[in-house]
Short mmCIF file of N, CA and C and ligand atoms in Angstrom, two decimals:
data_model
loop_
_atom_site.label_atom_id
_atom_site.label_comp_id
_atom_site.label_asym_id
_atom_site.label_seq_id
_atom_site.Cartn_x
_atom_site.Cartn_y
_atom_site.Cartn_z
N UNK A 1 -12.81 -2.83 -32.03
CA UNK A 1 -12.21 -2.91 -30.70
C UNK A 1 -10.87 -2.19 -30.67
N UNK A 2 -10.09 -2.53 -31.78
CA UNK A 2 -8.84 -1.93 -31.86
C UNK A 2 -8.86 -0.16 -31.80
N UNK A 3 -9.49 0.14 -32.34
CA UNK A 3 -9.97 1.51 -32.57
C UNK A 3 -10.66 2.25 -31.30
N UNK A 4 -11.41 1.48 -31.21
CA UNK A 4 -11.56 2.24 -29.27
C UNK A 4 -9.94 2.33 -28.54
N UNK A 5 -9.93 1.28 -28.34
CA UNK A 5 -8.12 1.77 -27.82
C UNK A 5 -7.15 2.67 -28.55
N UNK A 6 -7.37 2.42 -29.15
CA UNK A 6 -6.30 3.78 -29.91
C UNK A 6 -7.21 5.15 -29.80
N UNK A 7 -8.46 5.70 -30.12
CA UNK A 7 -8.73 7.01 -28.93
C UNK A 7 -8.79 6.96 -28.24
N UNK A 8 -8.86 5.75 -27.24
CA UNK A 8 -8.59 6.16 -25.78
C UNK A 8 -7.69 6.46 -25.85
N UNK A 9 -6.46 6.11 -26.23
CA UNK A 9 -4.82 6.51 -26.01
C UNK A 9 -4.23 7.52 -26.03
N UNK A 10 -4.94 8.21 -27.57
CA UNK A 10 -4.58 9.39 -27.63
C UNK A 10 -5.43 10.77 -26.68
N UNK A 11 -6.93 10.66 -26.20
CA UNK A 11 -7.36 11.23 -25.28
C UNK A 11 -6.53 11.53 -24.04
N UNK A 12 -6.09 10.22 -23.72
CA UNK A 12 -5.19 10.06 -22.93
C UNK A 12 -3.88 10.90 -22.65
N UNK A 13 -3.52 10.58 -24.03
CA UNK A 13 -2.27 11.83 -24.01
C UNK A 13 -2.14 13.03 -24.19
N UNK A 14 -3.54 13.68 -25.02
CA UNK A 14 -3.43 14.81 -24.66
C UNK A 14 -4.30 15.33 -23.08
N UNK A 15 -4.68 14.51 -23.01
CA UNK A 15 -4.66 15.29 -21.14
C UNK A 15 -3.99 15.52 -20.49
N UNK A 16 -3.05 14.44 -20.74
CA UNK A 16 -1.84 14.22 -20.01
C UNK A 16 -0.99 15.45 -20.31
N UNK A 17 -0.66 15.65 -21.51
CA UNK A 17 0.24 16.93 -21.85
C UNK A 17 -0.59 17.89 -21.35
N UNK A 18 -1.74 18.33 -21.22
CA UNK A 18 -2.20 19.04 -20.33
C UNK A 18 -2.47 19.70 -19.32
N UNK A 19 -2.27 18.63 -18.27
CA UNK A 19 -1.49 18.53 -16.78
C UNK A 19 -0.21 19.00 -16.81
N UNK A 20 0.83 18.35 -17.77
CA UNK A 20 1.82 18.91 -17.57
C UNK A 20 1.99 20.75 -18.19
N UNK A 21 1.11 20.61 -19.00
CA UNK A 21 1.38 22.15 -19.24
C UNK A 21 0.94 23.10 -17.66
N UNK A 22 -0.14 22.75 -17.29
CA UNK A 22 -0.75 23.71 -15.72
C UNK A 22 0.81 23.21 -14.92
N UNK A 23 1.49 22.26 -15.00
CA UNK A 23 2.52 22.19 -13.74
C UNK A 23 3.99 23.26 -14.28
N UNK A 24 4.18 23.12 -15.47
CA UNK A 24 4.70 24.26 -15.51
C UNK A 24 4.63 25.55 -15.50
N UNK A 25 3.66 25.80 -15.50
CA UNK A 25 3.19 26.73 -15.55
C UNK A 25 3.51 27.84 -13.96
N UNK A 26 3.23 26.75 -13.09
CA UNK A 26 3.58 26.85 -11.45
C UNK A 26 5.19 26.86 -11.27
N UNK A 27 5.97 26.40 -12.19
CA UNK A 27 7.18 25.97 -12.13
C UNK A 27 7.87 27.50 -12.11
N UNK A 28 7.42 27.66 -13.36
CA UNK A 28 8.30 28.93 -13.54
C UNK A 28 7.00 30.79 -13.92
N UNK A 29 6.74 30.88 -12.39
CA UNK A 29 5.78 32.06 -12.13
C UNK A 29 6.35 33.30 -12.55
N UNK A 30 5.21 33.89 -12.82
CA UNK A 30 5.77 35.42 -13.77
C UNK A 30 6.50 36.46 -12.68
N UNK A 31 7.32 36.83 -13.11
CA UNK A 31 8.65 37.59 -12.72
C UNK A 31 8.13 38.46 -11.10
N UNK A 32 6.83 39.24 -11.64
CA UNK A 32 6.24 40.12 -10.59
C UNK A 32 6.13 39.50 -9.45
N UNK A 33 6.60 40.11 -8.27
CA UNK A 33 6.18 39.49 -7.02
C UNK A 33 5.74 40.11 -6.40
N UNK A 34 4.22 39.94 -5.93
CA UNK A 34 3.78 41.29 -4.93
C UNK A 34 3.85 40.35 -3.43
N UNK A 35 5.19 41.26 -2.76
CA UNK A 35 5.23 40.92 -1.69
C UNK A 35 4.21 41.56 -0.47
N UNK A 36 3.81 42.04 -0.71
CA UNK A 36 2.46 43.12 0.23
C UNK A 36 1.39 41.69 0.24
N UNK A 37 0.95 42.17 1.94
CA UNK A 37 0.31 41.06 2.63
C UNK A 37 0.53 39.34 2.32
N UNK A 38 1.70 39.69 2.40
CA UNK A 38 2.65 37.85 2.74
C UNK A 38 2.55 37.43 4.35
N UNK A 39 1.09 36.86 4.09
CA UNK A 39 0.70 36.24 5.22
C UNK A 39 1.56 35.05 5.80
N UNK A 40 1.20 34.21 7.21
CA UNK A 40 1.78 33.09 7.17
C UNK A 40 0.88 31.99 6.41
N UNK A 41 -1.02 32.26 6.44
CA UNK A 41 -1.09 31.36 5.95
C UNK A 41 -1.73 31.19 4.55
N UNK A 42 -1.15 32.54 4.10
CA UNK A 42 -1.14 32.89 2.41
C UNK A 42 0.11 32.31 1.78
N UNK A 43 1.23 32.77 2.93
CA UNK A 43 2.21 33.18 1.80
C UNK A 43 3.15 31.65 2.24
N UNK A 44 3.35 31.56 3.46
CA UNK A 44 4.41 30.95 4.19
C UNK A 44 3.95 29.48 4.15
N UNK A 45 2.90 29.18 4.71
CA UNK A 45 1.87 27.42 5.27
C UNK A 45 2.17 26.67 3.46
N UNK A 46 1.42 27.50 2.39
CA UNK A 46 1.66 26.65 1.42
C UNK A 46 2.97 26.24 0.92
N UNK A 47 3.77 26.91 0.67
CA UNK A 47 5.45 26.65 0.37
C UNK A 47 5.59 25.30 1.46
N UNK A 48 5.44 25.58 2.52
CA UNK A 48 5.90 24.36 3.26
C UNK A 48 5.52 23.53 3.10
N UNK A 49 3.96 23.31 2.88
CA UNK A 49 3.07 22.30 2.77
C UNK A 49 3.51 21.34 1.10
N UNK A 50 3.97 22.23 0.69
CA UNK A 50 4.73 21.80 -1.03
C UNK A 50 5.83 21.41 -1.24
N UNK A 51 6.52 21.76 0.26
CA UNK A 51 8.35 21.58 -0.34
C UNK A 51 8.81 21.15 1.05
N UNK A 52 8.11 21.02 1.90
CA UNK A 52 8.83 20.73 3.00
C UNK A 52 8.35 19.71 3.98
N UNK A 53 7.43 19.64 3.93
CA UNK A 53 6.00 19.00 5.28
C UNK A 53 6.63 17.12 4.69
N UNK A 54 7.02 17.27 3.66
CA UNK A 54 7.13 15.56 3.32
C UNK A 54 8.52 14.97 3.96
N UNK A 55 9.32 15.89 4.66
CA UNK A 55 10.52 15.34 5.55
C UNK A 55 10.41 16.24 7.11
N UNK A 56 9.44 17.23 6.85
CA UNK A 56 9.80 18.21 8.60
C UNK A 56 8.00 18.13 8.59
N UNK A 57 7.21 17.25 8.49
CA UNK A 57 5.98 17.45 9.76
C UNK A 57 6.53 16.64 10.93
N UNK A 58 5.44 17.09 11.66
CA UNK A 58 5.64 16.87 13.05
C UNK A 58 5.76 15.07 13.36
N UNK A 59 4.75 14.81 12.26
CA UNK A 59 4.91 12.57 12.15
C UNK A 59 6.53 12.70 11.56
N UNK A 60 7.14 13.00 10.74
CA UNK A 60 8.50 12.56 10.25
C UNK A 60 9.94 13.19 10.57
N UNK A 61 9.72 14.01 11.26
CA UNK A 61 10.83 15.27 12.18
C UNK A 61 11.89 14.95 11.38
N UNK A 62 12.10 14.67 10.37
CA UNK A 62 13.27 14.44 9.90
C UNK A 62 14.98 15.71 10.56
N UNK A 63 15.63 15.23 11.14
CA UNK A 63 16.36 15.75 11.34
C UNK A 63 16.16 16.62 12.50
N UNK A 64 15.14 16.17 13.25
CA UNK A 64 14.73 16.73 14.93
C UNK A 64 14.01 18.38 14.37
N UNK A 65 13.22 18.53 12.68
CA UNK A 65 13.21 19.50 12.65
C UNK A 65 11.66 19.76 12.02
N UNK A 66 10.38 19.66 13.14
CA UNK A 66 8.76 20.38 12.46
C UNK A 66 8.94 21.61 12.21
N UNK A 67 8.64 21.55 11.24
CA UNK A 67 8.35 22.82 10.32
C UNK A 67 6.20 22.86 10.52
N UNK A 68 5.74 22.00 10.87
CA UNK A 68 4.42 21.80 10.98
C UNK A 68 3.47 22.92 11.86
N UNK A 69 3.14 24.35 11.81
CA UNK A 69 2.02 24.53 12.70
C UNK A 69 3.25 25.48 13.06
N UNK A 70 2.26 26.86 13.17
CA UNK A 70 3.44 28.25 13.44
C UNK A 70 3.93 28.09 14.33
N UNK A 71 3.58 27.44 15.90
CA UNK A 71 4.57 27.30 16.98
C UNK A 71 6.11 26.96 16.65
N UNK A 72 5.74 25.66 16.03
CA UNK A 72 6.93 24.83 15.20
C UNK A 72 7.85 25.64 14.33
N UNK A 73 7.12 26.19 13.39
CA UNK A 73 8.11 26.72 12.64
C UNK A 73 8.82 28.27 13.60
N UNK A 74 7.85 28.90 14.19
CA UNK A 74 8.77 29.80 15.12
C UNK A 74 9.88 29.69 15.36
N UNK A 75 10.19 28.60 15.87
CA UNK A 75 11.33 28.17 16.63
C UNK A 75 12.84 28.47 15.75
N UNK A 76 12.25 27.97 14.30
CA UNK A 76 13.37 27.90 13.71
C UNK A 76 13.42 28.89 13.14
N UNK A 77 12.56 29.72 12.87
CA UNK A 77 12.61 31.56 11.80
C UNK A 77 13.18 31.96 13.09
N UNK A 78 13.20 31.45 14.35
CA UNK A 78 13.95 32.95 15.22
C UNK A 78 15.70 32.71 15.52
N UNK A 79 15.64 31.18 15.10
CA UNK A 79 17.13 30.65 15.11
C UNK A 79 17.66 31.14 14.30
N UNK A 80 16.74 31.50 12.34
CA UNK A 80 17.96 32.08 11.74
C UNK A 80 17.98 30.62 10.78
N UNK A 81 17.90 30.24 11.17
CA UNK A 81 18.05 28.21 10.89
C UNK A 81 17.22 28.03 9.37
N UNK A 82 15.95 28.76 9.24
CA UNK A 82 15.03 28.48 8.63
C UNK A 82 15.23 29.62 7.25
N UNK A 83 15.48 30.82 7.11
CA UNK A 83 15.88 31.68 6.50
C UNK A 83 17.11 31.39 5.93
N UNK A 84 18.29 31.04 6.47
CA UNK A 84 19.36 30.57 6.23
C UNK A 84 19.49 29.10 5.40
N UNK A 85 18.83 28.22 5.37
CA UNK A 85 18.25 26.97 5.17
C UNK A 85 17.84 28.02 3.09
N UNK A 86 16.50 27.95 3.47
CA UNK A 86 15.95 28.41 2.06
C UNK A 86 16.66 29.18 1.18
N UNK A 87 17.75 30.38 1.70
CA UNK A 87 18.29 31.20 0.74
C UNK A 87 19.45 30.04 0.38
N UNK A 88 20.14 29.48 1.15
CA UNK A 88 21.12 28.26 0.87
C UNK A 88 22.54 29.61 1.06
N UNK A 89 22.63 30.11 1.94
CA UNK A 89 23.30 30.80 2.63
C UNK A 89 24.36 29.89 3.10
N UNK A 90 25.61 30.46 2.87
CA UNK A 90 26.88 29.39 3.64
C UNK A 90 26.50 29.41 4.97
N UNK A 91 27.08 28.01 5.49
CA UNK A 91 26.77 27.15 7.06
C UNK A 91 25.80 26.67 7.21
N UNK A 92 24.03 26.68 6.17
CA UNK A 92 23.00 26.50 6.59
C UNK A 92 23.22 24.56 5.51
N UNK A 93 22.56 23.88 5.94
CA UNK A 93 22.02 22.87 5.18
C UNK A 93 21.02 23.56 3.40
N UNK A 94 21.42 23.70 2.77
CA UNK A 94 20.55 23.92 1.77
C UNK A 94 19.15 22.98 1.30
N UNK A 95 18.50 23.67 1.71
CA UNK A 95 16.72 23.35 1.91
C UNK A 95 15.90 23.95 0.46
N UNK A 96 14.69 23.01 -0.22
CA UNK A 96 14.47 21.60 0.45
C UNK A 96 15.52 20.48 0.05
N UNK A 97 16.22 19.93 0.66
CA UNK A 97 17.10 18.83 0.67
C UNK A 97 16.77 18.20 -0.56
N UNK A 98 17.85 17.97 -1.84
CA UNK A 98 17.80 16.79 -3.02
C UNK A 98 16.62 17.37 -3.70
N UNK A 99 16.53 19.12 -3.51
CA UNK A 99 15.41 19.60 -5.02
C UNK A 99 16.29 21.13 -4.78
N UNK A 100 15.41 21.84 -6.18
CA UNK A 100 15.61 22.66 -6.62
C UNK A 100 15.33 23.83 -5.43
N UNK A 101 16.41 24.65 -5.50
CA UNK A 101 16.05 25.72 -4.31
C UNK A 101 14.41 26.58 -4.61
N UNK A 102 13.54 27.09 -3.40
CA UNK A 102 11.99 27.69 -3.71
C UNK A 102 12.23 28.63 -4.69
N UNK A 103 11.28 28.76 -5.79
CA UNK A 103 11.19 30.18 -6.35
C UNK A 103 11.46 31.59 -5.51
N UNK A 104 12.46 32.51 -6.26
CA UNK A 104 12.84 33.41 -5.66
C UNK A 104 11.50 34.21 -5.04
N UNK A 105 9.78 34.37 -5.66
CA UNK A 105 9.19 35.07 -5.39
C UNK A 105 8.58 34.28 -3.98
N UNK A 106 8.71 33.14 -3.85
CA UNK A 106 8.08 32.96 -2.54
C UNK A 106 9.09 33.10 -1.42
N UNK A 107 10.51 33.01 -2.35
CA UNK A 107 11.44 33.36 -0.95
C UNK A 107 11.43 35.07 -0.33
N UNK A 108 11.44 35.41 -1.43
CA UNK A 108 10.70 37.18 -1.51
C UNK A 108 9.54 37.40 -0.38
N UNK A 109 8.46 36.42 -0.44
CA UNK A 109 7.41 36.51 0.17
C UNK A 109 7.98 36.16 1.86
N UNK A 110 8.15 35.09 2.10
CA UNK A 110 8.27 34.45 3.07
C UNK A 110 9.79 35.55 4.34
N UNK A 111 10.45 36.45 3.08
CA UNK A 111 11.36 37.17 3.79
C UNK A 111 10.63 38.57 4.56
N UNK A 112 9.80 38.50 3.71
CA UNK A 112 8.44 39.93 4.06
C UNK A 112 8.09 39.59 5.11
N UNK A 113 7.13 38.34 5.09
CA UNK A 113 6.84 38.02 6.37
C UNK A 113 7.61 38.66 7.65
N UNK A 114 9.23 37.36 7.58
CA UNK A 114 9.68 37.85 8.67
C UNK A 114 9.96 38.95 8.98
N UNK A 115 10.65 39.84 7.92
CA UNK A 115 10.70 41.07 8.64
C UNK A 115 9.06 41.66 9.21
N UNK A 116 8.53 41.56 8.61
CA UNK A 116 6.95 42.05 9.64
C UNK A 116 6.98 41.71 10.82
N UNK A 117 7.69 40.37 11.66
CA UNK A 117 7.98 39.91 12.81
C UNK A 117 7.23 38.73 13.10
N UNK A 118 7.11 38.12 11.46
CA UNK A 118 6.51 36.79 11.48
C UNK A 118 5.42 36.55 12.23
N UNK A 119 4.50 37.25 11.95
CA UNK A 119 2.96 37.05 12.76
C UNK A 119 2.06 35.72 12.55
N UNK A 120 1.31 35.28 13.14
CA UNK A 120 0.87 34.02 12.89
C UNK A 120 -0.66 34.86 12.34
N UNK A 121 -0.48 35.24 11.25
CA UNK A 121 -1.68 35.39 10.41
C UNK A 121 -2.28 34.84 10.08
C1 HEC B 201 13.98 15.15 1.43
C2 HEC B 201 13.82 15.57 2.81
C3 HEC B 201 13.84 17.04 3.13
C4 HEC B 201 13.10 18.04 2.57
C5 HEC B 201 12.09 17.95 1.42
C6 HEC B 201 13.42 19.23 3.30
N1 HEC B 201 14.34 18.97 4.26
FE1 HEC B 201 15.09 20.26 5.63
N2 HEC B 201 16.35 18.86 6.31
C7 HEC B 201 16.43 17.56 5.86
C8 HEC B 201 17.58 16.91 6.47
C9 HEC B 201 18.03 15.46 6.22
C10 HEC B 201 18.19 17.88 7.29
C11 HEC B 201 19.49 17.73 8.10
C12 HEC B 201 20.56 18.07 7.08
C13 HEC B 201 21.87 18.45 7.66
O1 HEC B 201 21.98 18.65 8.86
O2 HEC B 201 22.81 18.59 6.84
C14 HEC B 201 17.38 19.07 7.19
C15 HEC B 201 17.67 20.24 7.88
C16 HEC B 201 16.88 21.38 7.81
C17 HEC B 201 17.12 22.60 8.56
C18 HEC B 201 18.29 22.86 9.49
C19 HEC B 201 19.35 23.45 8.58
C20 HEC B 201 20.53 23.99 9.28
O3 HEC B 201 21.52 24.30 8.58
O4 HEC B 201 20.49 24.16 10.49
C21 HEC B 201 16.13 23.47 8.24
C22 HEC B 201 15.93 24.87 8.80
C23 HEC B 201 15.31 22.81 7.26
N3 HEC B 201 15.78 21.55 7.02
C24 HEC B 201 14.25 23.42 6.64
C25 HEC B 201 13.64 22.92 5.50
C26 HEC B 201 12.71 23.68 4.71
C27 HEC B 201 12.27 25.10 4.99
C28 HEC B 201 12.33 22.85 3.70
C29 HEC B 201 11.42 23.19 2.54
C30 HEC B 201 11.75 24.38 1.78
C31 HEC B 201 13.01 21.58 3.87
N4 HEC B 201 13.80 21.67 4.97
C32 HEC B 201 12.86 20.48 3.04
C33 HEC B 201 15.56 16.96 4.98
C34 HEC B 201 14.65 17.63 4.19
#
């Protein structure tokens, strides 16, 4: 009996270190960034959906501010609000609030976008 629990345990842990190896892995993405065809809902929908949607969907407005659904976020990429926010640019609130600023390559991405004129792709 004892012995079943103890490989379970260790099965256990190496899965576990496992998982954590695939999450770093995401953590820190290889240098290259191909900013060509940085869609909104390639490039832009997931970042939010990862770093942002858990204080700015449209159920939690945290701070009077959906980020939820391209109408929504329009509003604020044309204020300036939203660009300013992510780079952590003086005067903006530095976004996402109480974490690590986005990887430079999706901020890369998401800047492509706008200059394209932020199309709802
Ligand atoms: C933990 C909750 C939380 C997360 C996660 C979060 N925000 Fe915010 N956000 C806030 C709060 C609170 C404010 C108001 C802060 C203030 O006014 O100082 C805010 C304000 C903003 C503003 C207005 C900033 C300004 O200076 O006008 C923008 C734009 C914004 N968030 C975008 C984002 C984006 C984009 C992300 C994801 C990359 C994000 N937020 C993640 C809580 C959060």
């Amino acid at each position: 009996m004892k012995k079943t629990i103890c490989v379970l345990a260790i099965s256990f842990a190496l899965g576990a270190s496992g998982c954590y190896y695939d999450v770093e892995e995401e953590l820190y993405p290889e240098i290259e960034c191909d900013t060509q065809n940085a869609t909104f809902s390639g490039a832009v929908q997931p970042v939010l959906s990862q770093n942002c949607l858990v204080c700015h969907s449209a159920a939690v407005n945290t701070a009077g501010i959906t980020l939820e659904g391209y109408n929504n976020l329009k509003v604020h990429v044309d204020s300036g609000r939203f660009l300013g926010a992510i780079k952590h640019q003086a005067g903006f609130s530095p976004m996402p609030q109480g974490g690590p600023q986005l990887p430079e390559c999706d901020i890369l991405k998401i800047e492509q976008w706008i200059s394209d004129g932020a199309p709802n792709n």
